[in-house]
Amino acid sequence: MSIEGPADLLAAAVAAREHAYAPYSGYRVGAAVRGASGRVYAGVNVENASYPVGVCAEASALSAMVLGGDVSLVEIAVTAEGAALVTPCGACRQRIFEFGGRDARVWAADTQAYRRSFTAEELLPFGFGPHAMQPRDPR
Ligand code: THU
């Protein structure tokens, strides 16, 4: 089953995934995020022989976004192969919440099409974020 979603974001995530570095798990992941500026930033998972040092595709994409000057995200797509749906890990849900807030749209795809979408709040109910830090953090 597939659903409609932003084609440019899926294309960017799928193209990025070709560069995934996943020699240990063999599970290649691509991600693409749309910043508030409208620009799209891609990322891949980058594993390491010291396994916990590996970085998720979503985290890579968010790093690229911050480097590119965006600190707010509208939506993010993640793509991987396989029968099971790829959804962001717990740590990446927190990262998405940081920059996108409750309403950020998260698109889960295989390498052909979107299969499901979620809000950040659905993935991280009662999430802790910048809003909880006010007035210390003006965001
Ligand atoms: N991975 C991601 O990059 N994003 C996800 O949403 C799920 C998991 C990566 C981490 C690791 O390199 C590999 O997939 C297997 O967990």
PDB file of C-alpha atoms in Angstrom, residues 10-131:
ATOM      1  CA  LEU A  10      11.169  11.170  -1.611  1.00  0.00           C
ATOM      2  CA  ALA A  11      13.450  11.593  -4.627  1.00  0.00           C
ATOM      3  CA  ALA A  12      16.064  13.345  -2.488  1.00  0.00           C
ATOM      4  CA  ALA A  13      15.914  10.649   0.194  1.00  0.00           C
ATOM      5  CA  VAL A  14      16.117   7.802  -2.318  1.00  0.00           C
ATOM      6  CA  ALA A  15      19.049   9.439  -4.134  1.00  0.00           C
ATOM      7  CA  ALA A  16      20.869  10.042  -0.852  1.00  0.00           C
ATOM      8  CA  ARG A  17      20.338   6.442   0.230  1.00  0.00           C
ATOM      9  CA  GLU A  18      22.656   5.308  -2.556  1.00  0.00           C
ATOM     10  CA  HIS A  19      25.460   6.821  -0.464  1.00  0.00           C
ATOM     11  CA  ALA A  20      24.494   5.192   2.830  1.00  0.00           C
ATOM     12  CA  TYR A  21      27.429   3.681   4.707  1.00  0.00           C
ATOM     13  CA  ALA A  22      25.983   0.602   6.373  1.00  0.00           C
ATOM     14  CA  PRO A  23      28.551  -2.210   6.112  1.00  0.00           C
ATOM     15  CA  TYR A  24      27.606  -3.695   9.497  1.00  0.00           C
ATOM     16  CA  SER A  25      23.824  -3.843   9.407  1.00  0.00           C
ATOM     17  CA  GLY A  26      23.399  -3.806   5.636  1.00  0.00           C
ATOM     18  CA  TYR A  27      20.333  -1.660   6.324  1.00  0.00           C
ATOM     19  CA  ARG A  28      20.690   1.392   4.118  1.00  0.00           C
ATOM     20  CA  VAL A  29      18.632   4.444   5.006  1.00  0.00           C
ATOM     21  CA  GLY A  30      18.154   7.804   3.296  1.00  0.00           C
ATOM     22  CA  ALA A  31      16.405  10.853   4.684  1.00  0.00           C
ATOM     23  CA  ALA A  32      15.453  14.264   3.361  1.00  0.00           C
ATOM     24  CA  VAL A  33      14.134  17.198   5.339  1.00  0.00           C
ATOM     25  CA  ARG A  34      12.433  20.382   4.181  1.00  0.00           C
ATOM     26  CA  GLY A  35      13.461  23.403   6.204  1.00  0.00           C
ATOM     27  CA  ALA A  36      11.239  26.420   6.795  1.00  0.00           C
ATOM     28  CA  SER A  37      13.133  28.189   3.991  1.00  0.00           C
ATOM     29  CA  GLY A  38      11.824  25.556   1.585  1.00  0.00           C
ATOM     30  CA  ARG A  39      15.266  24.115   0.979  1.00  0.00           C
ATOM     31  CA  VAL A  40      15.733  20.346   1.110  1.00  0.00           C
ATOM     32  CA  TYR A  41      18.614  18.664   2.946  1.00  0.00           C
ATOM     33  CA  ALA A  42      19.490  14.998   2.633  1.00  0.00           C
ATOM     34  CA  GLY A  43      21.304  12.546   4.876  1.00  0.00           C
ATOM     35  CA  VAL A  44      22.259   8.887   5.152  1.00  0.00           C
ATOM     36  CA  ASN A  45      23.092   6.492   7.929  1.00  0.00           C
ATOM     37  CA  VAL A  46      26.808   6.354   8.626  1.00  0.00           C
ATOM     38  CA  GLU A  47      27.806   3.288  10.627  1.00  0.00           C
ATOM     39  CA  ASN A  48      31.046   2.668  12.492  1.00  0.00           C
ATOM     40  CA  ALA A  49      33.094  -0.372  13.552  1.00  0.00           C
ATOM     41  CA  SER A  50      32.373   0.876  17.054  1.00  0.00           C
ATOM     42  CA  TYR A  51      28.660   0.295  16.579  1.00  0.00           C
ATOM     43  CA  PRO A  52      27.148   2.900  18.943  1.00  0.00           C
ATOM     44  CA  VAL A  53      29.069   5.631  17.148  1.00  0.00           C
ATOM     45  CA  GLY A  54      26.921   5.180  14.036  1.00  0.00           C
ATOM     46  CA  VAL A  55      24.614   7.992  12.977  1.00  0.00           C
ATOM     47  CA  CYS A  56      21.073   7.675  11.620  1.00  0.00           C
ATOM     48  CA  ALA A  57      20.035   9.120   8.263  1.00  0.00           C
ATOM     49  CA  GLU A  58      17.615  11.510   9.967  1.00  0.00           C
ATOM     50  CA  ALA A  59      20.360  12.864  12.231  1.00  0.00           C
ATOM     51  CA  SER A  60      22.640  13.385   9.212  1.00  0.00           C
ATOM     52  CA  ALA A  61      19.915  15.244   7.350  1.00  0.00           C
ATOM     53  CA  LEU A  62      19.187  17.453  10.339  1.00  0.00           C
ATOM     54  CA  SER A  63      22.885  18.280  10.676  1.00  0.00           C
ATOM     55  CA  ALA A  64      22.937  19.304   7.024  1.00  0.00           C
ATOM     56  CA  MET A  65      19.849  21.422   7.630  1.00  0.00           C
ATOM     57  CA  VAL A  66      21.438  23.315  10.505  1.00  0.00           C
ATOM     58  CA  LEU A  67      24.613  23.788   8.511  1.00  0.00           C
ATOM     59  CA  GLY A  68      22.477  25.163   5.679  1.00  0.00           C
ATOM     60  CA  GLY A  69      21.015  27.823   7.940  1.00  0.00           C
ATOM     61  CA  ASP A  70      17.597  26.339   8.708  1.00  0.00           C
ATOM     62  CA  VAL A  71      16.663  25.670  12.317  1.00  0.00           C
ATOM     63  CA  SER A  72      13.049  24.799  11.710  1.00  0.00           C
ATOM     64  CA  LEU A  73      11.697  21.883   9.707  1.00  0.00           C
ATOM     65  CA  VAL A  74       8.377  21.384   7.987  1.00  0.00           C
ATOM     66  CA  GLU A  75       8.595  17.733   7.001  1.00  0.00           C
ATOM     67  CA  ILE A  76      11.019  14.852   6.750  1.00  0.00           C
ATOM     68  CA  ALA A  77      11.025  11.723   4.613  1.00  0.00           C
ATOM     69  CA  VAL A  78      12.845   8.509   5.462  1.00  0.00           C
ATOM     70  CA  THR A  79      13.362   5.596   3.112  1.00  0.00           C
ATOM     71  CA  ALA A  80      14.685   2.050   3.391  1.00  0.00           C
ATOM     72  CA  GLU A  81      14.094  -1.280   1.715  1.00  0.00           C
ATOM     73  CA  GLY A  82      12.163  -4.148   3.194  1.00  0.00           C
ATOM     74  CA  ALA A  83       8.714  -5.343   4.070  1.00  0.00           C
ATOM     75  CA  ALA A  84       8.701  -3.581   7.423  1.00  0.00           C
ATOM     76  CA  LEU A  85       8.057   0.129   7.569  1.00  0.00           C
ATOM     77  CA  VAL A  86      11.073   2.282   8.441  1.00  0.00           C
ATOM     78  CA  THR A  87      10.231   4.750  11.173  1.00  0.00           C
ATOM     79  CA  PRO A  88      12.626   7.046  13.037  1.00  0.00           C
ATOM     80  CA  CYS A  89      14.277   5.593  16.134  1.00  0.00           C
ATOM     81  CA  GLY A  90      13.513   7.090  19.522  1.00  0.00           C
ATOM     82  CA  ALA A  91      16.504   9.440  19.504  1.00  0.00           C
ATOM     83  CA  CYS A  92      15.605  10.728  16.045  1.00  0.00           C
ATOM     84  CA  ARG A  93      12.007  11.307  17.097  1.00  0.00           C
ATOM     85  CA  GLN A  94      13.429  13.609  19.737  1.00  0.00           C
ATOM     86  CA  ARG A  95      15.637  15.337  17.139  1.00  0.00           C
ATOM     87  CA  ILE A  96      12.688  15.849  14.804  1.00  0.00           C
ATOM     88  CA  PHE A  97      10.608  17.236  17.673  1.00  0.00           C
ATOM     89  CA  GLU A  98      13.365  19.715  18.503  1.00  0.00           C
ATOM     90  CA  PHE A  99      13.284  21.341  15.086  1.00  0.00           C
ATOM     91  CA  GLY A 100       9.773  20.620  13.884  1.00  0.00           C
ATOM     92  CA  GLY A 101       7.613  20.707  16.967  1.00  0.00           C
ATOM     93  CA  ARG A 102       4.439  18.698  17.350  1.00  0.00           C
ATOM     94  CA  ASP A 103       3.089  19.376  13.870  1.00  0.00           C
ATOM     95  CA  ALA A 104       6.119  18.346  11.807  1.00  0.00           C
ATOM     96  CA  ARG A 105       5.138  15.775   9.187  1.00  0.00           C
ATOM     97  CA  VAL A 106       7.127  12.538   9.032  1.00  0.00           C
ATOM     98  CA  TRP A 107       6.894  10.477   5.844  1.00  0.00           C
ATOM     99  CA  ALA A 108       7.889   6.804   5.929  1.00  0.00           C
ATOM    100  CA  ALA A 109       8.698   5.253   2.578  1.00  0.00           C
ATOM    101  CA  ASP A 110      10.163   2.254   0.877  1.00  0.00           C
ATOM    102  CA  THR A 111      12.392   2.967  -2.116  1.00  0.00           C
ATOM    103  CA  GLN A 112       9.398   3.366  -4.443  1.00  0.00           C
ATOM    104  CA  ALA A 113       6.664   5.203  -2.582  1.00  0.00           C
ATOM    105  CA  TYR A 114       5.404   6.613   0.679  1.00  0.00           C
ATOM    106  CA  ARG A 115       3.673   4.082   2.851  1.00  0.00           C
ATOM    107  CA  ARG A 116       2.592   6.054   5.909  1.00  0.00           C
ATOM    108  CA  SER A 117       2.838   9.478   7.411  1.00  0.00           C
ATOM    109  CA  PHE A 118       2.755  10.708  10.978  1.00  0.00           C
ATOM    110  CA  THR A 119       2.979  13.931  12.913  1.00  0.00           C
ATOM    111  CA  ALA A 120       5.961  14.328  15.223  1.00  0.00           C
ATOM    112  CA  GLU A 121       3.495  14.293  18.098  1.00  0.00           C
ATOM    113  CA  GLU A 122       2.130  10.911  17.055  1.00  0.00           C
ATOM    114  CA  LEU A 123       5.663   9.524  17.123  1.00  0.00           C
ATOM    115  CA  LEU A 124       6.590  11.269  20.361  1.00  0.00           C
ATOM    116  CA  PRO A 125       3.542  11.923  22.526  1.00  0.00           C
ATOM    117  CA  PHE A 126       4.088  14.393  25.357  1.00  0.00           C
ATOM    118  CA  GLY A 127       7.508  15.114  23.869  1.00  0.00           C
ATOM    119  CA  PHE A 128       9.966  17.292  25.691  1.00  0.00           C
ATOM    120  CA  GLY A 129      11.045  20.226  23.558  1.00  0.00           C
ATOM    121  CA  PRO A 130      12.139  23.852  23.440  1.00  0.00           C
ATOM    122  CA  HIS A 131       8.660  24.985  24.509  1.00  0.00           C
TER     123      HIS A 131
END
